[in-house]
Amino acid sequence: MDNDTLDCLIIGGGPAGLTAAIYLSRFHLDIMVVDGGKSRAAWIPTSHNHAGFPDGINGEELLSRMKQQAQLYGTKIETGQVTRLEKCDDEWVAEWGSGPVAAKTVLIATGVSNRRPPMDMALHDDAMARGLIRYCPICDGYEVTDKKVAVIGIGEGAVAETRFLRSYTADLTLVSPDLPHELDEESRAELSEMGVKLIDGPVTAIEPGDETIALVTGSGRHDFASVYPALGSDTHTLLAEMVGASLAGDACVKVDAHQRTGVPGVYAAGDLVQGLDQISNAMGEGGVAATTIRNDLAKVSPMLREAASST
């Protein structure tokens, strides 16, 4: 890595960040992606929602293909964790494991992490790979059509996920992870009308088997074809907040229609901004952000203006 100032530093190598990288490199801009290697897309055993792959595509394979495509056009991709981001004169300076890097603009695409149920990580990941644990009914509700499914969670978030899954299967159970259910009368009536069974917590063990996954509670062992943890998520907004970007009411980074934050030179795209947590949506936002960055840079760069006027 040289000491020249980048046109754009992309923080996060998921679908949003990599799509932006492909666009920006094809705009002949000097960019770098710093990726912590924790994209939720890598969790996906097989995505059947992604257009263009009739047989589905594995999440890690999709990310690998996107990285190869970005690198084909000159994108530098580094593995690391950006721990600090600050403005220094007219540049943004990011600190990470290999030292500081300066850039004219920054695209934050650090995403979201789902909260996992308490269980051995290797066991959890194997259960996910086999479809026993699932996190996104929008992505894979089709795969549990008419199967016996449990949602682990409390409150309106868990009720909403159960409500969504009801269009795929009638055999649904809402399980409280810790204490007995504390649902208001309206929620209980709605769940009852949908035919949803309730099981009080705590869940003392989660035991994946060959074909089913068991939740062990005080009322016994309950087997399901799939379990959806609806335990909430954590949006990775630390760097955005560090530079003064505003958050929306749902704790996501607030952006305009062109993926600009309220901080000049700082953009955000993907699951950490308000919107649909889907690969297709993240890729679209990555493309919008990249085009905005290119056009914003052209306003202050004579060379980019000349290139734009000649095309």
PDB file of C-alpha atoms in Angstrom:
ATOM      1  CA  MET A   1       0.000   0.000   0.000  1.00  0.00           C
ATOM      2  CA  ASP A   2       1.380   3.419  -0.919  1.00  0.00           C
ATOM      3  CA  ASN A   3       0.872   6.690   0.927  1.00  0.00           C
ATOM      4  CA  ASP A   4      -1.237   8.396  -1.748  1.00  0.00           C
ATOM      5  CA  THR A   5      -4.677   9.582  -0.797  1.00  0.00           C
ATOM      6  CA  LEU A   6      -7.403   7.277  -2.048  1.00  0.00           C
ATOM      7  CA  ASP A   7     -10.421   8.576  -3.891  1.00  0.00           C
ATOM      8  CA  CYS A   8     -12.590   6.379  -1.687  1.00  0.00           C
ATOM      9  CA  LEU A   9     -12.115   4.023   1.230  1.00  0.00           C
ATOM     10  CA  ILE A  10     -14.841   1.390   1.522  1.00  0.00           C
ATOM     11  CA  ILE A  11     -15.232  -0.069   5.005  1.00  0.00           C
ATOM     12  CA  GLY A  12     -16.969  -3.435   4.746  1.00  0.00           C
ATOM     13  CA  GLY A  13     -16.773  -6.135   2.106  1.00  0.00           C
ATOM     14  CA  GLY A  14     -20.334  -7.405   1.947  1.00  0.00           C
ATOM     15  CA  PRO A  15     -22.671  -7.087  -1.051  1.00  0.00           C
ATOM     16  CA  ALA A  16     -23.029  -3.301  -0.654  1.00  0.00           C
ATOM     17  CA  GLY A  17     -19.329  -2.586  -0.265  1.00  0.00           C
ATOM     18  CA  LEU A  18     -18.225  -4.920  -3.047  1.00  0.00           C
ATOM     19  CA  THR A  19     -20.837  -3.632  -5.493  1.00  0.00           C
ATOM     20  CA  ALA A  20     -19.632  -0.100  -4.812  1.00  0.00           C
ATOM     21  CA  ALA A  21     -16.038  -1.270  -5.300  1.00  0.00           C
ATOM     22  CA  ILE A  22     -16.836  -2.708  -8.730  1.00  0.00           C
ATOM     23  CA  TYR A  23     -18.515   0.537  -9.813  1.00  0.00           C
ATOM     24  CA  LEU A  24     -15.827   2.822  -8.408  1.00  0.00           C
ATOM     25  CA  SER A  25     -12.962   0.857  -9.927  1.00  0.00           C
ATOM     26  CA  ARG A  26     -14.719   0.924 -13.295  1.00  0.00           C
ATOM     27  CA  PHE A  27     -14.997   4.700 -12.839  1.00  0.00           C
ATOM     28  CA  HIS A  28     -11.146   4.649 -12.846  1.00  0.00           C
ATOM     29  CA  LEU A  29     -11.004   5.785  -9.221  1.00  0.00           C
ATOM     30  CA  ASP A  30      -8.317   4.763  -6.738  1.00  0.00           C
ATOM     31  CA  ILE A  31     -10.075   2.837  -3.981  1.00  0.00           C
ATOM     32  CA  MET A  32      -9.529   0.286  -1.248  1.00  0.00           C
ATOM     33  CA  VAL A  33     -11.859  -2.059   0.627  1.00  0.00           C
ATOM     34  CA  VAL A  34     -11.033  -2.905   4.231  1.00  0.00           C
ATOM     35  CA  ASP A  35     -13.117  -5.906   5.242  1.00  0.00           C
ATOM     36  CA  GLY A  36     -13.437  -7.490   8.676  1.00  0.00           C
ATOM     37  CA  GLY A  37     -14.662 -10.754   7.140  1.00  0.00           C
ATOM     38  CA  LYS A  38     -17.959 -10.875   9.040  1.00  0.00           C
ATOM     39  CA  SER A  39     -20.542 -10.214   6.335  1.00  0.00           C
ATOM     40  CA  ARG A  40     -23.899 -11.821   7.101  1.00  0.00           C
ATOM     41  CA  ALA A  41     -24.024 -12.904   3.466  1.00  0.00           C
ATOM     42  CA  ALA A  42     -21.308 -15.451   4.267  1.00  0.00           C
ATOM     43  CA  TRP A  43     -23.766 -17.219   6.580  1.00  0.00           C
ATOM     44  CA  ILE A  44     -26.136 -18.111   3.746  1.00  0.00           C
ATOM     45  CA  PRO A  45     -26.016 -21.828   2.863  1.00  0.00           C
ATOM     46  CA  THR A  46     -27.901 -21.218  -0.388  1.00  0.00           C
ATOM     47  CA  SER A  47     -29.649 -18.040  -1.484  1.00  0.00           C
ATOM     48  CA  HIS A  48     -32.653 -18.743  -3.685  1.00  0.00           C
ATOM     49  CA  ASN A  49     -33.826 -15.114  -3.827  1.00  0.00           C
ATOM     50  CA  HIS A  50     -30.813 -13.804  -5.712  1.00  0.00           C
ATOM     51  CA  ALA A  51     -31.851 -13.256  -9.305  1.00  0.00           C
ATOM     52  CA  GLY A  52     -29.734 -14.953 -11.959  1.00  0.00           C
ATOM     53  CA  PHE A  53     -29.022 -18.129  -9.992  1.00  0.00           C
ATOM     54  CA  PRO A  54     -31.955 -20.514 -10.614  1.00  0.00           C
ATOM     55  CA  ASP A  55     -30.348 -23.229  -8.475  1.00  0.00           C
ATOM     56  CA  GLY A  56     -29.321 -20.792  -5.752  1.00  0.00           C
ATOM     57  CA  ILE A  57     -25.867 -19.667  -4.699  1.00  0.00           C
ATOM     58  CA  ASN A  58     -23.865 -20.084  -1.503  1.00  0.00           C
ATOM     59  CA  GLY A  59     -23.179 -16.837   0.335  1.00  0.00           C
ATOM     60  CA  GLU A  60     -19.418 -17.315   0.560  1.00  0.00           C
ATOM     61  CA  GLU A  61     -19.243 -18.176  -3.129  1.00  0.00           C
ATOM     62  CA  LEU A  62     -21.204 -15.047  -4.024  1.00  0.00           C
ATOM     63  CA  LEU A  63     -18.841 -12.859  -1.998  1.00  0.00           C
ATOM     64  CA  SER A  64     -15.825 -14.597  -3.536  1.00  0.00           C
ATOM     65  CA  ARG A  65     -17.132 -13.924  -7.046  1.00  0.00           C
ATOM     66  CA  MET A  66     -17.802 -10.298  -6.214  1.00  0.00           C
ATOM     67  CA  LYS A  67     -14.287  -9.869  -4.805  1.00  0.00           C
ATOM     68  CA  GLN A  68     -12.771 -11.400  -7.923  1.00  0.00           C
ATOM     69  CA  GLN A  69     -14.830  -9.075 -10.094  1.00  0.00           C
ATOM     70  CA  ALA A  70     -13.771  -5.996  -8.118  1.00  0.00           C
ATOM     71  CA  GLN A  71     -10.105  -7.021  -8.174  1.00  0.00           C
ATOM     72  CA  LEU A  72     -10.301  -7.585 -11.917  1.00  0.00           C
ATOM     73  CA  TYR A  73     -10.718  -3.804 -12.264  1.00  0.00           C
ATOM     74  CA  GLY A  74      -7.998  -2.924  -9.762  1.00  0.00           C
ATOM     75  CA  THR A  75      -9.761  -2.816  -6.399  1.00  0.00           C
ATOM     76  CA  LYS A  76      -7.403  -3.322  -3.463  1.00  0.00           C
ATOM     77  CA  ILE A  77      -9.046  -5.526  -0.817  1.00  0.00           C
ATOM     78  CA  GLU A  78      -7.446  -5.795   2.617  1.00  0.00           C
ATOM     79  CA  THR A  79      -8.511  -7.871   5.600  1.00  0.00           C
ATOM     80  CA  GLY A  80      -8.754  -5.878   8.796  1.00  0.00           C
ATOM     81  CA  GLN A  81     -10.868  -3.907  11.214  1.00  0.00           C
ATOM     82  CA  VAL A  82     -11.068  -0.125  11.021  1.00  0.00           C
ATOM     83  CA  THR A  83     -11.049   1.102  14.612  1.00  0.00           C
ATOM     84  CA  ARG A  84     -10.946   4.870  14.114  1.00  0.00           C
ATOM     85  CA  LEU A  85     -12.114   7.312  11.470  1.00  0.00           C
ATOM     86  CA  GLU A  86     -11.497  11.056  11.627  1.00  0.00           C
ATOM     87  CA  LYS A  87     -11.217  14.147   9.444  1.00  0.00           C
ATOM     88  CA  CYS A  88      -7.715  15.532   8.985  1.00  0.00           C
ATOM     89  CA  ASP A  89      -7.602  18.722   6.916  1.00  0.00           C
ATOM     90  CA  ASP A  90      -9.407  17.797   3.660  1.00  0.00           C
ATOM     91  CA  GLU A  91      -8.968  14.036   4.057  1.00  0.00           C
ATOM     92  CA  TRP A  92     -10.513  11.210   6.003  1.00  0.00           C
ATOM     93  CA  VAL A  93      -7.974   9.126   7.903  1.00  0.00           C
ATOM     94  CA  ALA A  94      -8.849   5.582   8.971  1.00  0.00           C
ATOM     95  CA  GLU A  95      -6.813   3.593  11.475  1.00  0.00           C
ATOM     96  CA  TRP A  96      -6.589  -0.169  11.109  1.00  0.00           C
ATOM     97  CA  GLY A  97      -4.142  -3.027  11.656  1.00  0.00           C
ATOM     98  CA  SER A  98      -1.780  -2.080   8.848  1.00  0.00           C
ATOM     99  CA  GLY A  99      -1.623   1.589   9.821  1.00  0.00           C
ATOM    100  CA  PRO A 100      -3.478   4.720   8.711  1.00  0.00           C
ATOM    101  CA  VAL A 101      -4.969   5.207   5.272  1.00  0.00           C
ATOM    102  CA  ALA A 102      -6.195   8.526   3.887  1.00  0.00           C
ATOM    103  CA  ALA A 103      -9.104   9.025   1.500  1.00  0.00           C
ATOM    104  CA  LYS A 104     -11.103  11.864  -0.034  1.00  0.00           C
ATOM    105  CA  THR A 105     -14.360  10.017   0.664  1.00  0.00           C
ATOM    106  CA  VAL A 106     -15.490   7.096   2.786  1.00  0.00           C
ATOM    107  CA  LEU A 107     -18.278   4.583   2.212  1.00  0.00           C
ATOM    108  CA  ILE A 108     -19.328   2.832   5.408  1.00  0.00           C
ATOM    109  CA  ALA A 109     -20.874  -0.560   4.678  1.00  0.00           C
ATOM    110  CA  THR A 110     -20.311  -2.326   7.989  1.00  0.00           C
ATOM    111  CA  GLY A 111     -23.681  -4.061   8.151  1.00  0.00           C
ATOM    112  CA  VAL A 112     -25.549  -5.737  10.977  1.00  0.00           C
ATOM    113  CA  SER A 113     -25.065  -8.791  13.194  1.00  0.00           C
ATOM    114  CA  ASN A 114     -27.941 -11.044  14.262  1.00  0.00           C
ATOM    115  CA  ARG A 115     -27.984 -12.010  17.913  1.00  0.00           C
ATOM    116  CA  ARG A 116     -27.485 -15.746  18.152  1.00  0.00           C
ATOM    117  CA  PRO A 117     -29.068 -18.071  20.674  1.00  0.00           C
ATOM    118  CA  PRO A 118     -26.647 -19.279  23.360  1.00  0.00           C
ATOM    119  CA  MET A 119     -25.094 -22.442  21.938  1.00  0.00           C
ATOM    120  CA  ASP A 120     -21.770 -23.758  20.719  1.00  0.00           C
ATOM    121  CA  MET A 121     -20.721 -21.741  17.649  1.00  0.00           C
ATOM    122  CA  ALA A 122     -19.651 -24.742  15.589  1.00  0.00           C
ATOM    123  CA  LEU A 123     -22.926 -26.499  16.400  1.00  0.00           C
ATOM    124  CA  HIS A 124     -24.857 -23.349  15.508  1.00  0.00           C
ATOM    125  CA  ASP A 125     -23.069 -22.915  12.182  1.00  0.00           C
ATOM    126  CA  ASP A 126     -23.586 -26.543  11.221  1.00  0.00           C
ATOM    127  CA  ALA A 127     -27.300 -26.267  12.052  1.00  0.00           C
ATOM    128  CA  MET A 128     -27.512 -23.143   9.888  1.00  0.00           C
ATOM    129  CA  ALA A 129     -25.795 -24.868   6.994  1.00  0.00           C
ATOM    130  CA  ARG A 130     -28.418 -27.625   7.172  1.00  0.00           C
ATOM    131  CA  GLY A 131     -31.400 -25.279   7.436  1.00  0.00           C
ATOM    132  CA  LEU A 132     -32.241 -26.229  11.017  1.00  0.00           C
ATOM    133  CA  ILE A 133     -31.563 -22.663  12.156  1.00  0.00           C
ATOM    134  CA  ARG A 134     -32.674 -19.802   9.911  1.00  0.00           C
ATOM    135  CA  TYR A 135     -32.640 -16.034  10.380  1.00  0.00           C
ATOM    136  CA  CYS A 136     -34.463 -14.495   7.430  1.00  0.00           C
ATOM    137  CA  PRO A 137     -38.024 -15.559   6.579  1.00  0.00           C
ATOM    138  CA  ILE A 138     -37.993 -13.118   3.653  1.00  0.00           C
ATOM    139  CA  CYS A 139     -35.015 -15.059   2.258  1.00  0.00           C
ATOM    140  CA  ASP A 140     -36.006 -18.625   3.025  1.00  0.00           C
ATOM    141  CA  GLY A 141     -39.571 -18.793   4.286  1.00  0.00           C
ATOM    142  CA  TYR A 142     -40.394 -20.668   1.086  1.00  0.00           C
ATOM    143  CA  GLU A 143     -38.132 -23.514   2.233  1.00  0.00           C
ATOM    144  CA  VAL A 144     -40.236 -24.121   5.387  1.00  0.00           C
ATOM    145  CA  THR A 145     -43.563 -24.273   3.564  1.00  0.00           C
ATOM    146  CA  ASP A 146     -45.957 -26.544   5.536  1.00  0.00           C
ATOM    147  CA  LYS A 147     -43.203 -27.565   7.971  1.00  0.00           C
ATOM    148  CA  LYS A 148     -43.160 -27.452  11.763  1.00  0.00           C
ATOM    149  CA  VAL A 149     -41.392 -24.210  12.697  1.00  0.00           C
ATOM    150  CA  ALA A 150     -40.524 -22.387  15.908  1.00  0.00           C
ATOM    151  CA  VAL A 151     -39.677 -18.736  16.466  1.00  0.00           C
ATOM    152  CA  ILE A 152     -37.545 -17.958  19.521  1.00  0.00           C
ATOM    153  CA  GLY A 153     -38.172 -14.461  20.806  1.00  0.00           C
ATOM    154  CA  ILE A 154     -40.258 -12.029  22.798  1.00  0.00           C
ATOM    155  CA  GLY A 155     -42.184  -8.858  22.112  1.00  0.00           C
ATOM    156  CA  GLU A 156     -43.495  -7.335  18.921  1.00  0.00           C
ATOM    157  CA  GLY A 157     -40.414  -8.299  16.899  1.00  0.00           C
ATOM    158  CA  ALA A 158     -41.006 -11.994  17.524  1.00  0.00           C
ATOM    159  CA  VAL A 159     -44.758 -11.632  16.940  1.00  0.00           C
ATOM    160  CA  ALA A 160     -44.094  -9.851  13.625  1.00  0.00           C
ATOM    161  CA  GLU A 161     -41.741 -12.610  12.475  1.00  0.00           C
ATOM    162  CA  THR A 162     -44.285 -15.258  13.446  1.00  0.00           C
ATOM    163  CA  ARG A 163     -46.985 -13.338  11.592  1.00  0.00           C
ATOM    164  CA  PHE A 164     -44.804 -13.244   8.466  1.00  0.00           C
ATOM    165  CA  LEU A 165     -44.061 -16.979   8.631  1.00  0.00           C
ATOM    166  CA  ARG A 166     -47.764 -17.798   8.952  1.00  0.00           C
ATOM    167  CA  SER A 167     -48.117 -17.321   5.183  1.00  0.00           C
ATOM    168  CA  TYR A 168     -45.803 -20.321   4.716  1.00  0.00           C
ATOM    169  CA  THR A 169     -46.913 -22.753   7.389  1.00  0.00           C
ATOM    170  CA  ALA A 170     -49.757 -23.272   9.836  1.00  0.00           C
ATOM    171  CA  ASP A 171     -47.607 -25.302  12.255  1.00  0.00           C
ATOM    172  CA  LEU A 172     -45.978 -22.476  14.191  1.00  0.00           C
ATOM    173  CA  THR A 173     -44.796 -22.145  17.776  1.00  0.00           C
ATOM    174  CA  LEU A 174     -43.513 -19.011  19.487  1.00  0.00           C
ATOM    175  CA  VAL A 175     -41.010 -19.879  22.218  1.00  0.00           C
ATOM    176  CA  SER A 176     -39.825 -17.443  24.864  1.00  0.00           C
ATOM    177  CA  PRO A 177     -36.024 -17.724  25.277  1.00  0.00           C
ATOM    178  CA  ASP A 178     -35.872 -16.763  28.950  1.00  0.00           C
ATOM    179  CA  LEU A 179     -38.891 -15.902  31.057  1.00  0.00           C
ATOM    180  CA  PRO A 180     -42.513 -16.874  30.446  1.00  0.00           C
ATOM    181  CA  HIS A 181     -44.225 -14.943  27.664  1.00  0.00           C
ATOM    182  CA  GLU A 182     -45.313 -11.409  28.536  1.00  0.00           C
ATOM    183  CA  LEU A 183     -47.678 -10.666  25.656  1.00  0.00           C
ATOM    184  CA  ASP A 184     -50.534  -8.202  25.707  1.00  0.00           C
ATOM    185  CA  GLU A 185     -54.082  -9.435  25.125  1.00  0.00           C
ATOM    186  CA  GLU A 186     -54.134  -8.191  21.540  1.00  0.00           C
ATOM    187  CA  SER A 187     -50.999 -10.139  20.605  1.00  0.00           C
ATOM    188  CA  ARG A 188     -52.236 -13.275  22.343  1.00  0.00           C
ATOM    189  CA  ALA A 189     -55.569 -13.031  20.539  1.00  0.00           C
ATOM    190  CA  GLU A 190     -53.850 -12.550  17.177  1.00  0.00           C
ATOM    191  CA  LEU A 191     -51.509 -15.504  17.722  1.00  0.00           C
ATOM    192  CA  SER A 192     -54.412 -17.658  18.861  1.00  0.00           C
ATOM    193  CA  GLU A 193     -56.414 -16.739  15.778  1.00  0.00           C
ATOM    194  CA  MET A 194     -53.451 -17.732  13.589  1.00  0.00           C
ATOM    195  CA  GLY A 195     -53.209 -21.068  15.417  1.00  0.00           C
ATOM    196  CA  VAL A 196     -49.772 -20.296  16.862  1.00  0.00           C
ATOM    197  CA  LYS A 197     -48.798 -22.300  19.937  1.00  0.00           C
ATOM    198  CA  LEU A 198     -46.950 -20.636  22.820  1.00  0.00           C
ATOM    199  CA  ILE A 199     -44.184 -22.238  24.883  1.00  0.00           C
ATOM    200  CA  ASP A 200     -42.799 -20.443  27.924  1.00  0.00           C
ATOM    201  CA  GLY A 201     -39.086 -20.226  28.583  1.00  0.00           C
ATOM    202  CA  PRO A 202     -36.467 -20.568  29.593  1.00  0.00           C
ATOM    203  CA  VAL A 203     -34.917 -22.574  26.763  1.00  0.00           C
ATOM    204  CA  THR A 204     -32.302 -24.659  28.557  1.00  0.00           C
ATOM    205  CA  ALA A 205     -30.824 -26.405  25.511  1.00  0.00           C
ATOM    206  CA  ILE A 206     -30.883 -26.299  21.724  1.00  0.00           C
ATOM    207  CA  GLU A 207     -30.069 -29.696  20.227  1.00  0.00           C
ATOM    208  CA  PRO A 208     -29.735 -30.075  16.441  1.00  0.00           C
ATOM    209  CA  GLY A 209     -30.394 -33.600  15.181  1.00  0.00           C
ATOM    210  CA  ASP A 210     -30.167 -35.276  11.790  1.00  0.00           C
ATOM    211  CA  GLU A 211     -33.526 -34.073  10.478  1.00  0.00           C
ATOM    212  CA  THR A 212     -34.943 -31.865  13.259  1.00  0.00           C
ATOM    213  CA  ILE A 213     -33.818 -29.438  15.938  1.00  0.00           C
ATOM    214  CA  ALA A 214     -35.012 -29.683  19.541  1.00  0.00           C
ATOM    215  CA  LEU A 215     -35.693 -26.896  22.015  1.00  0.00           C
ATOM    216  CA  VAL A 216     -35.594 -28.078  25.622  1.00  0.00           C
ATOM    217  CA  THR A 217     -37.718 -26.055  28.059  1.00  0.00           C
ATOM    218  CA  GLY A 218     -39.334 -26.587  31.432  1.00  0.00           C
ATOM    219  CA  SER A 219     -42.274 -28.234  29.683  1.00  0.00           C
ATOM    220  CA  GLY A 220     -40.095 -30.796  27.920  1.00  0.00           C
ATOM    221  CA  ARG A 221     -38.379 -31.398  24.601  1.00  0.00           C
ATOM    222  CA  HIS A 222     -39.922 -29.911  21.476  1.00  0.00           C
ATOM    223  CA  ASP A 223     -38.785 -30.908  17.988  1.00  0.00           C
ATOM    224  CA  PHE A 224     -39.039 -28.698  14.896  1.00  0.00           C
ATOM    225  CA  ALA A 225     -37.979 -28.776  11.264  1.00  0.00           C
ATOM    226  CA  SER A 226     -36.480 -25.295  11.597  1.00  0.00           C
ATOM    227  CA  VAL A 227     -36.039 -22.635  14.262  1.00  0.00           C
ATOM    228  CA  TYR A 228     -35.949 -18.888  13.624  1.00  0.00           C
ATOM    229  CA  PRO A 229     -34.174 -16.880  16.368  1.00  0.00           C
ATOM    230  CA  ALA A 230     -35.879 -13.470  16.565  1.00  0.00           C
ATOM    231  CA  LEU A 231     -33.569 -12.082  19.228  1.00  0.00           C
ATOM    232  CA  GLY A 232     -32.799  -8.757  17.617  1.00  0.00           C
ATOM    233  CA  SER A 233     -29.692  -7.483  15.894  1.00  0.00           C
ATOM    234  CA  ASP A 234     -26.827  -5.050  16.374  1.00  0.00           C
ATOM    235  CA  THR A 235     -26.204  -2.416  13.708  1.00  0.00           C
ATOM    236  CA  HIS A 236     -22.523  -1.561  13.271  1.00  0.00           C
ATOM    237  CA  THR A 237     -22.805   2.217  13.442  1.00  0.00           C
ATOM    238  CA  LEU A 238     -19.744   2.988  15.605  1.00  0.00           C
ATOM    239  CA  LEU A 239     -17.644   4.533  12.810  1.00  0.00           C
ATOM    240  CA  ALA A 240     -20.589   6.502  11.456  1.00  0.00           C
ATOM    241  CA  GLU A 241     -21.316   7.891  14.907  1.00  0.00           C
ATOM    242  CA  MET A 242     -17.594   8.603  15.389  1.00  0.00           C
ATOM    243  CA  VAL A 243     -17.661  11.100  12.510  1.00  0.00           C
ATOM    244  CA  GLY A 244     -20.988  12.628  13.535  1.00  0.00           C
ATOM    245  CA  ALA A 245     -23.447  10.900  11.207  1.00  0.00           C
ATOM    246  CA  SER A 246     -27.036  10.889  12.421  1.00  0.00           C
ATOM    247  CA  LEU A 247     -29.013   7.769  13.223  1.00  0.00           C
ATOM    248  CA  ALA A 248     -32.631   7.094  12.357  1.00  0.00           C
ATOM    249  CA  GLY A 249     -35.211   5.984  14.908  1.00  0.00           C
ATOM    250  CA  ASP A 250     -34.375   2.313  14.343  1.00  0.00           C
ATOM    251  CA  ALA A 251     -30.673   2.973  15.144  1.00  0.00           C
ATOM    252  CA  CYS A 252     -29.687   2.706  11.476  1.00  0.00           C
ATOM    253  CA  VAL A 253     -27.517   5.335   9.782  1.00  0.00           C
ATOM    254  CA  LYS A 254     -29.637   8.075   8.226  1.00  0.00           C
ATOM    255  CA  VAL A 255     -28.881   8.768   4.556  1.00  0.00           C
ATOM    256  CA  ASP A 256     -30.484  10.719   1.739  1.00  0.00           C
ATOM    257  CA  ALA A 257     -31.751   9.241  -1.534  1.00  0.00           C
ATOM    258  CA  HIS A 258     -28.172   9.154  -2.847  1.00  0.00           C
ATOM    259  CA  GLN A 259     -26.655   7.375   0.204  1.00  0.00           C
ATOM    260  CA  ARG A 260     -25.046  10.528   1.602  1.00  0.00           C
ATOM    261  CA  THR A 261     -24.917  10.832   5.379  1.00  0.00           C
ATOM    262  CA  GLY A 262     -25.211  14.292   6.866  1.00  0.00           C
ATOM    263  CA  VAL A 263     -21.395  14.467   6.985  1.00  0.00           C
ATOM    264  CA  PRO A 264     -19.781  15.709   3.733  1.00  0.00           C
ATOM    265  CA  GLY A 265     -17.608  13.032   2.168  1.00  0.00           C
ATOM    266  CA  VAL A 266     -19.122  10.174   4.188  1.00  0.00           C
ATOM    267  CA  TYR A 267     -21.618   7.761   2.628  1.00  0.00           C
ATOM    268  CA  ALA A 268     -23.343   4.631   3.894  1.00  0.00           C
ATOM    269  CA  ALA A 269     -24.986   1.656   2.221  1.00  0.00           C
ATOM    270  CA  GLY A 270     -26.266  -1.813   3.005  1.00  0.00           C
ATOM    271  CA  ASP A 271     -27.902  -3.215   6.097  1.00  0.00           C
ATOM    272  CA  LEU A 272     -26.630  -0.487   8.447  1.00  0.00           C
ATOM    273  CA  VAL A 273     -28.930   2.055   6.764  1.00  0.00           C
ATOM    274  CA  GLN A 274     -32.693   2.052   7.020  1.00  0.00           C
ATOM    275  CA  GLY A 275     -34.291  -0.304   4.520  1.00  0.00           C
ATOM    276  CA  LEU A 276     -34.829  -3.905   3.544  1.00  0.00           C
ATOM    277  CA  ASP A 277     -32.069  -6.226   4.784  1.00  0.00           C
ATOM    278  CA  GLN A 278     -31.637  -8.057   1.502  1.00  0.00           C
ATOM    279  CA  ILE A 279     -28.651  -8.700  -0.771  1.00  0.00           C
ATOM    280  CA  SER A 280     -30.427  -7.162  -3.756  1.00  0.00           C
ATOM    281  CA  ASN A 281     -31.215  -4.009  -1.792  1.00  0.00           C
ATOM    282  CA  ALA A 282     -27.655  -3.733  -0.467  1.00  0.00           C
ATOM    283  CA  MET A 283     -26.219  -4.121  -3.962  1.00  0.00           C
ATOM    284  CA  GLY A 284     -28.556  -1.437  -5.284  1.00  0.00           C
ATOM    285  CA  GLU A 285     -27.510   0.953  -2.536  1.00  0.00           C
ATOM    286  CA  GLY A 286     -23.855   0.153  -3.265  1.00  0.00           C
ATOM    287  CA  GLY A 287     -24.357   1.146  -6.896  1.00  0.00           C
ATOM    288  CA  VAL A 288     -26.164   4.356  -5.938  1.00  0.00           C
ATOM    289  CA  ALA A 289     -23.489   5.264  -3.378  1.00  0.00           C
ATOM    290  CA  ALA A 290     -20.650   4.639  -5.840  1.00  0.00           C
ATOM    291  CA  THR A 291     -22.242   6.777  -8.543  1.00  0.00           C
ATOM    292  CA  THR A 292     -22.910   9.560  -6.043  1.00  0.00           C
ATOM    293  CA  ILE A 293     -19.313   9.442  -4.813  1.00  0.00           C
ATOM    294  CA  ARG A 294     -18.003   9.643  -8.368  1.00  0.00           C
ATOM    295  CA  ASN A 295     -20.232  12.603  -9.201  1.00  0.00           C
ATOM    296  CA  ASP A 296     -19.459  14.409  -5.946  1.00  0.00           C
ATOM    297  CA  LEU A 297     -15.725  13.993  -6.553  1.00  0.00           C
ATOM    298  CA  ALA A 298     -16.175  15.319 -10.088  1.00  0.00           C
ATOM    299  CA  LYS A 299     -17.449  18.610  -8.638  1.00  0.00           C
ATOM    300  CA  VAL A 300     -14.050  19.271  -7.059  1.00  0.00           C
ATOM    301  CA  SER A 301     -11.719  17.420  -9.449  1.00  0.00           C
ATOM    302  CA  PRO A 302     -10.979  18.997 -12.845  1.00  0.00           C
ATOM    303  CA  MET A 303      -9.703  15.657 -14.220  1.00  0.00           C
ATOM    304  CA  LEU A 304     -12.954  13.888 -13.371  1.00  0.00           C
ATOM    305  CA  ARG A 305     -14.971  16.757 -14.854  1.00  0.00           C
ATOM    306  CA  GLU A 306     -12.993  16.503 -18.074  1.00  0.00           C
ATOM    307  CA  ALA A 307     -13.504  12.738 -18.204  1.00  0.00           C
ATOM    308  CA  ALA A 308     -17.234  13.185 -17.576  1.00  0.00           C
ATOM    309  CA  SER A 309     -17.593  15.764 -20.338  1.00  0.00           C
ATOM    310  CA  SER A 310     -15.854  13.513 -22.855  1.00  0.00           C
ATOM    311  CA  THR A 311     -18.204  10.551 -22.281  1.00  0.00           C
TER     312      THR A 311
END
